[in-house]
mmCIF file with all atom_site columns, C-alpha atoms in Angstrom:
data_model
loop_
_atom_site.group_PDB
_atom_site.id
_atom_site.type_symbol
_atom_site.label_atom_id
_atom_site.label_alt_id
_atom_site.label_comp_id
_atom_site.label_asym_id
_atom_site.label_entity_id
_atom_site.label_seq_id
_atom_site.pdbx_PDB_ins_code
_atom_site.Cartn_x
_atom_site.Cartn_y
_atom_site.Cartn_z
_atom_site.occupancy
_atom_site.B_iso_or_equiv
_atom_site.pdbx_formal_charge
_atom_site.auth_seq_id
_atom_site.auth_comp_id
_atom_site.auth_asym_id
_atom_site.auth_atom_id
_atom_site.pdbx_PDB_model_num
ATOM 1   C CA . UNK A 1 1   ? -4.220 -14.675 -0.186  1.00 0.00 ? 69  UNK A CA 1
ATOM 2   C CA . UNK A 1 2   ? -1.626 -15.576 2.369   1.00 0.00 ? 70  UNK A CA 1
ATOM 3   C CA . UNK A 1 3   ? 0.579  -13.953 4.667   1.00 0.00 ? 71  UNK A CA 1
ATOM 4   C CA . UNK A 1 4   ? 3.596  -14.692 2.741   1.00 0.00 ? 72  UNK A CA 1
ATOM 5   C CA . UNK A 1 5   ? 2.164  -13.403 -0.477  1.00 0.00 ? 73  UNK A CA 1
ATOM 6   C CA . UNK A 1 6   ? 1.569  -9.990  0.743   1.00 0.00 ? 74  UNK A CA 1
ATOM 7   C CA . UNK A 1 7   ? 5.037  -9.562  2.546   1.00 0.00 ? 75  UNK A CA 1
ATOM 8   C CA . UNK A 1 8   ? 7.037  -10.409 -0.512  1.00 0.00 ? 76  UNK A CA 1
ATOM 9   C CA . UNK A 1 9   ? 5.389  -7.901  -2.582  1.00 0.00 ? 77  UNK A CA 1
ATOM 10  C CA . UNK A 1 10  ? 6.144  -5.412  0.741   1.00 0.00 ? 78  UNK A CA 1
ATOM 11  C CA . UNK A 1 11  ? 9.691  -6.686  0.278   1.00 0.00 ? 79  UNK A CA 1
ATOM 12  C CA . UNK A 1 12  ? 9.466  -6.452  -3.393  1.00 0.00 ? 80  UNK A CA 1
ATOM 13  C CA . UNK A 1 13  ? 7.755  -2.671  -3.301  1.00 0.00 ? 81  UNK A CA 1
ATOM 14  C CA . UNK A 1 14  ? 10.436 -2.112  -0.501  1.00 0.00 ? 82  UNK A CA 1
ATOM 15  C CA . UNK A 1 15  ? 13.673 -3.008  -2.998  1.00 0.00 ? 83  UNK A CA 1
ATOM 16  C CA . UNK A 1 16  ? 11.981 -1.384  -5.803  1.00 0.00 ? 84  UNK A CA 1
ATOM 17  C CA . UNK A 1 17  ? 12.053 1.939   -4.064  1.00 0.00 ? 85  UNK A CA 1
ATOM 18  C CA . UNK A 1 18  ? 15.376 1.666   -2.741  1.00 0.00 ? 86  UNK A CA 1
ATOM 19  C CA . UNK A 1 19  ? 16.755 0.835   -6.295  1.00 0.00 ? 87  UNK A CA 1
ATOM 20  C CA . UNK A 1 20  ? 14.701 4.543   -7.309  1.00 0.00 ? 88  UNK A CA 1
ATOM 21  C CA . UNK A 1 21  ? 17.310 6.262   -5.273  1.00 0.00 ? 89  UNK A CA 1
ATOM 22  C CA . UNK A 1 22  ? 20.341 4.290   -6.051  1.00 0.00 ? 90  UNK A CA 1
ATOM 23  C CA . UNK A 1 23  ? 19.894 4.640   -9.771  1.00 0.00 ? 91  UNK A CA 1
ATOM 24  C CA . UNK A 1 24  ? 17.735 7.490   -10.520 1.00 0.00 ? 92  UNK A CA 1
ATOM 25  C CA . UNK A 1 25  ? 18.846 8.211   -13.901 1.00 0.00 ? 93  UNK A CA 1
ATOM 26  C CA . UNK A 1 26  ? 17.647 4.964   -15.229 1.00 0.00 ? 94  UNK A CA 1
ATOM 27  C CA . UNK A 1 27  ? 14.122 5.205   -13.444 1.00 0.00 ? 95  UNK A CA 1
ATOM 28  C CA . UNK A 1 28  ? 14.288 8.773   -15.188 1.00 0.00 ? 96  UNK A CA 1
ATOM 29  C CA . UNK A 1 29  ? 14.404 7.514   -18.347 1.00 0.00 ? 97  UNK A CA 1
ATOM 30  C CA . UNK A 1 30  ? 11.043 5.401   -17.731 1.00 0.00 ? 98  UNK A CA 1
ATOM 31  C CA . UNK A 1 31  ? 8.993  8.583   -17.282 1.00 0.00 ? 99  UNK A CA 1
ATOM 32  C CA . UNK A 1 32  ? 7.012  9.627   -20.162 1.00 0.00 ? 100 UNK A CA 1
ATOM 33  C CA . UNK A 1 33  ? 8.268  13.085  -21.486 1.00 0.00 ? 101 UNK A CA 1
ATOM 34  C CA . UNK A 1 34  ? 5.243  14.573  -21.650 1.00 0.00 ? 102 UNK A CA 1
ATOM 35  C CA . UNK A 1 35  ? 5.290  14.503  -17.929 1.00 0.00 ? 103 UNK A CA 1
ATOM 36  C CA . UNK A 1 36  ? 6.763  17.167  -16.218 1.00 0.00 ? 104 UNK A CA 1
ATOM 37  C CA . UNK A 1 37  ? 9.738  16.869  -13.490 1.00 0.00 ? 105 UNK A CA 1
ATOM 38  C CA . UNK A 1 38  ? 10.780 13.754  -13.677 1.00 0.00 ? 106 UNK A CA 1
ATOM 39  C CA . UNK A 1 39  ? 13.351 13.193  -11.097 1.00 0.00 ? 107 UNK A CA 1
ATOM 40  C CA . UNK A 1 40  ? 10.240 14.670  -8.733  1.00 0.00 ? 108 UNK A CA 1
ATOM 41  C CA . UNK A 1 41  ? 8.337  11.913  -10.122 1.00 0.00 ? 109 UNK A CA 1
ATOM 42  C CA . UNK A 1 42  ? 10.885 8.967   -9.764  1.00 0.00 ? 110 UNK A CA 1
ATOM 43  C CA . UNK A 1 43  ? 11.339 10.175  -5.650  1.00 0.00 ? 111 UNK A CA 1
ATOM 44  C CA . UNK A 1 44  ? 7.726  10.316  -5.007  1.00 0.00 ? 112 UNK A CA 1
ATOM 45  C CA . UNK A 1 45  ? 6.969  7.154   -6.464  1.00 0.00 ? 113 UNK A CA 1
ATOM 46  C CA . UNK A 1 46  ? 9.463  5.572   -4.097  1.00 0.00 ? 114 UNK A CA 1
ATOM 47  C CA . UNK A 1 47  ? 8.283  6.969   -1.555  1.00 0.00 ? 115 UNK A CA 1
ATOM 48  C CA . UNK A 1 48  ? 4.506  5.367   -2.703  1.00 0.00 ? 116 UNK A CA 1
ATOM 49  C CA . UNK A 1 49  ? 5.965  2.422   -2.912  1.00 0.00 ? 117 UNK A CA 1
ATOM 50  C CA . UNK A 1 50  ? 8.094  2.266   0.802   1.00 0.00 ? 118 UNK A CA 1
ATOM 51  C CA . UNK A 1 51  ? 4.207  4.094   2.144   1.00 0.00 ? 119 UNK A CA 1
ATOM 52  C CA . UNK A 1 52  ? 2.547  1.008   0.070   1.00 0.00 ? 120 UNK A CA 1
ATOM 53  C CA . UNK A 1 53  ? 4.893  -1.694  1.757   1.00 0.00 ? 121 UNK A CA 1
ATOM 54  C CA . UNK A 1 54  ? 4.808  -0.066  4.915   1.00 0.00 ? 122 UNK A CA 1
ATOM 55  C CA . UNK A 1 55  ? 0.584  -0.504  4.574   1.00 0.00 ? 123 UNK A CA 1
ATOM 56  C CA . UNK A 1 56  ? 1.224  -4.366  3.240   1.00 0.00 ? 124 UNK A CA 1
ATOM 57  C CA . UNK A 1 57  ? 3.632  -5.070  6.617   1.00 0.00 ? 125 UNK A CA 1
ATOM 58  C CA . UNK A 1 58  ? 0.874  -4.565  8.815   1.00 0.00 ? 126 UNK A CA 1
ATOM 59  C CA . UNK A 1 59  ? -1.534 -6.988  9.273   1.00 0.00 ? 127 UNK A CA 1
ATOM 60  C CA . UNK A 1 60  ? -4.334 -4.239  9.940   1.00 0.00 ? 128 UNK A CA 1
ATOM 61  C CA . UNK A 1 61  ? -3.948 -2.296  7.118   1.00 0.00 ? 129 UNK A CA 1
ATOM 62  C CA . UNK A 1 62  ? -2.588 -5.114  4.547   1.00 0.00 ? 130 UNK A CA 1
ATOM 63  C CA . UNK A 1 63  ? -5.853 -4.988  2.949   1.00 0.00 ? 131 UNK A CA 1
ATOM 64  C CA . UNK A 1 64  ? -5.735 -1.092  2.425   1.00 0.00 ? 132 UNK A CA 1
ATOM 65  C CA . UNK A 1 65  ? -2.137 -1.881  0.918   1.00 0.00 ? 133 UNK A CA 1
ATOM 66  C CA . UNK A 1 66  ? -2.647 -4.186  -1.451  1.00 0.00 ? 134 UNK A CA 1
ATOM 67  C CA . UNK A 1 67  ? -5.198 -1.496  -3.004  1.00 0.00 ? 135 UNK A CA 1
ATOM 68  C CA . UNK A 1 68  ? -2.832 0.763   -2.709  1.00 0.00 ? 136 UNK A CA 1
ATOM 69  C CA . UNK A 1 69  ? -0.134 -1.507  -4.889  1.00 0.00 ? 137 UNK A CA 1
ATOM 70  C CA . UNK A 1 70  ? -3.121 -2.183  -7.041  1.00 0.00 ? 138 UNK A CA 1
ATOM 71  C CA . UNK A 1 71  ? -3.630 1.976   -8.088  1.00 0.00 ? 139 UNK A CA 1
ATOM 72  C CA . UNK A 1 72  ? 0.019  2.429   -7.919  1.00 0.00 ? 140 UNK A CA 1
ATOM 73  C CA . UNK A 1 73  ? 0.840  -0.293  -10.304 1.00 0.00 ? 141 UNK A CA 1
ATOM 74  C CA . UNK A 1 74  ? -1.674 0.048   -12.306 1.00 0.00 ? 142 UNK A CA 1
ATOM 75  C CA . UNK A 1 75  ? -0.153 3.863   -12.804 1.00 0.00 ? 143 UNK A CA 1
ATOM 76  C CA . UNK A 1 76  ? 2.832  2.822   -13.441 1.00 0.00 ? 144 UNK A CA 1
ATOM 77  C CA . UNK A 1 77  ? 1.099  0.597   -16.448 1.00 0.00 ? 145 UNK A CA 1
ATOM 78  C CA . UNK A 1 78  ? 1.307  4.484   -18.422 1.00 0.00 ? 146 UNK A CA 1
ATOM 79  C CA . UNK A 1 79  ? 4.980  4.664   -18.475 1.00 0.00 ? 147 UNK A CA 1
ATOM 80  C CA . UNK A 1 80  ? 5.281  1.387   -20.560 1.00 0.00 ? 148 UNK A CA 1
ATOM 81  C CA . UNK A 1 81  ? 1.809  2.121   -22.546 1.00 0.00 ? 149 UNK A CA 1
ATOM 82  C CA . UNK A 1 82  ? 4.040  5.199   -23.502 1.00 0.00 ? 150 UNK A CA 1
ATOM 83  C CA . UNK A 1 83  ? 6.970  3.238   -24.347 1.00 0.00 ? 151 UNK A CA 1
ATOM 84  C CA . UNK A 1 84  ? 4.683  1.271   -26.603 1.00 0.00 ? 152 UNK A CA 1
ATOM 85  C CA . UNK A 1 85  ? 4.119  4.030   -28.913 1.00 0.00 ? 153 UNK A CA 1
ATOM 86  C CA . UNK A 1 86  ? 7.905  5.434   -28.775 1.00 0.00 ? 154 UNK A CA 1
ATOM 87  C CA . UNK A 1 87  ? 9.580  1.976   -29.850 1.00 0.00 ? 155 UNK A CA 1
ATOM 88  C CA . UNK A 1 88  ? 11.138 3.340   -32.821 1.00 0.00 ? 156 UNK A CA 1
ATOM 89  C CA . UNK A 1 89  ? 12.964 5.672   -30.845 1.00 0.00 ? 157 UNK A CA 1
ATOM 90  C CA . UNK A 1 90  ? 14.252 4.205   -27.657 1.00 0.00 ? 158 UNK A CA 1
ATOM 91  C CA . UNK A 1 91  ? 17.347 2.312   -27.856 1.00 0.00 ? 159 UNK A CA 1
ATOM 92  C CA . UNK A 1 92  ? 17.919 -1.424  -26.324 1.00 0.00 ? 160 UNK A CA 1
ATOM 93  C CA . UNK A 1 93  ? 15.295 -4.090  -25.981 1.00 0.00 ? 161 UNK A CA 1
ATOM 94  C CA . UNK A 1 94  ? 13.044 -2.325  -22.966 1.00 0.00 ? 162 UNK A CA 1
ATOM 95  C CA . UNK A 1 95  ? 12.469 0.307   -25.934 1.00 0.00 ? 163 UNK A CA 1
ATOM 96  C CA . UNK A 1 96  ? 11.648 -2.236  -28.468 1.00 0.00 ? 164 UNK A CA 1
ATOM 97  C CA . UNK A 1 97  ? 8.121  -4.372  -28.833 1.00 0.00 ? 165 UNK A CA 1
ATOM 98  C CA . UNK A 1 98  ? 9.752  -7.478  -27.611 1.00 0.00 ? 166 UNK A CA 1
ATOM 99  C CA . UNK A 1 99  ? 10.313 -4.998  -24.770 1.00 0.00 ? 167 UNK A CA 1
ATOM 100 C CA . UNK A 1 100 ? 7.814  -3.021  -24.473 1.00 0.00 ? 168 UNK A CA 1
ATOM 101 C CA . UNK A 1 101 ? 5.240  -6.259  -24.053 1.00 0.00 ? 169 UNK A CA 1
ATOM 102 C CA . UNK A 1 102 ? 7.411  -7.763  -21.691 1.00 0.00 ? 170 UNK A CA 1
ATOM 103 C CA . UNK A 1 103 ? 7.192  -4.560  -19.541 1.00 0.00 ? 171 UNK A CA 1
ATOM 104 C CA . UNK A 1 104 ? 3.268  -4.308  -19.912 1.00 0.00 ? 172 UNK A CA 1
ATOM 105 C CA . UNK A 1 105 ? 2.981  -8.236  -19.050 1.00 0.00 ? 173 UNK A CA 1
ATOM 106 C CA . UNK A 1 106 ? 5.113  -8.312  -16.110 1.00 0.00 ? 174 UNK A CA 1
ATOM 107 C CA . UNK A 1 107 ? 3.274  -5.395  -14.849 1.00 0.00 ? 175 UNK A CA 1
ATOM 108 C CA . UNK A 1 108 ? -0.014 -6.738  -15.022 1.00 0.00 ? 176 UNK A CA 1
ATOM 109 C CA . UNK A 1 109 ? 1.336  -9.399  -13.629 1.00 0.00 ? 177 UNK A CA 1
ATOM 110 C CA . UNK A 1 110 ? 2.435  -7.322  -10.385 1.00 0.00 ? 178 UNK A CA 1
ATOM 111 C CA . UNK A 1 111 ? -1.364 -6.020  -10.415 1.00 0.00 ? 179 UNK A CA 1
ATOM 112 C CA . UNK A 1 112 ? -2.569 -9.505  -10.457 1.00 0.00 ? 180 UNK A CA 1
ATOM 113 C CA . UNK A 1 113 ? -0.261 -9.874  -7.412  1.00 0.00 ? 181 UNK A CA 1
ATOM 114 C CA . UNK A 1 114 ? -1.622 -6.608  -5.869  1.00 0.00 ? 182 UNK A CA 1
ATOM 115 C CA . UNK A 1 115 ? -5.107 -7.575  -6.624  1.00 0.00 ? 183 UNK A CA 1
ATOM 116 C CA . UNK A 1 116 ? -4.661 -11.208 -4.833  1.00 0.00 ? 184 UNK A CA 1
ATOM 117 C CA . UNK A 1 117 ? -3.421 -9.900  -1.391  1.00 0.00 ? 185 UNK A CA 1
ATOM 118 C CA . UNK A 1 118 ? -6.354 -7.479  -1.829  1.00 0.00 ? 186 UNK A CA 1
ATOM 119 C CA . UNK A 1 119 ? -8.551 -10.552 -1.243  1.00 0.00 ? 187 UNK A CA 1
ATOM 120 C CA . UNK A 1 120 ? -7.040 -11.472 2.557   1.00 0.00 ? 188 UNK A CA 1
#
């Protein structure tokens, strides 16, 4: 995969985490609430993600990186799995099927990215 590919998801990873900490109360409200402390959980996953991007910046680690994005999308993947099954009671269209799929899709879709820049 090329250069450019694995910098824009570091730039995407990179504005993804910044948007955890200017609007934490929506990325709350994406954590499953079976899980415990989620405002803990919404801060630590953007700091994976600005650790991630920081991996997918350097050339000699981009590798390393991109399998990090790769297990740290992919656990992401269980907050919208869990929105699957709570469609009935989450309000506006991320909380309804249309929704929910569009989530999972564009998720595995940021996986497939992962997995590409995996392959140098």
């Amino acid at each position: 995969m090329s250069d450019f590919a694995a910098l824009a998801l570091a730039a995407f990873l990179t504005v993804t985490a910044v948007t955890h900490f200017l609007f934490p109360a929506y990325f709350r409200t994406l954590v499953p609430r079976w899980l415990p402390s989620p405002t803990a959980l919404v801060v630590g996953s953007a700091v994976a993600e600005l650790a991630t991007a920081a991996l997918l910046f350097a050339p000699a680690t981009r590798t390393v990186g991109g399998w990090t994005a790769v297990a740290l999308l992919s656990a992401f993947q269980v907050s919208h799995l869990d929105a699957a099954f709570h469609t009935r009671t989450r309000p506006g269209f991320l909380g309804s099927p249309w929704g929910v799929t569009a989530r999972l899709t564009v998720n595995a879709a940021y996986i497939a990215w992962a997995l590409a820049v995996t392959a140098g």
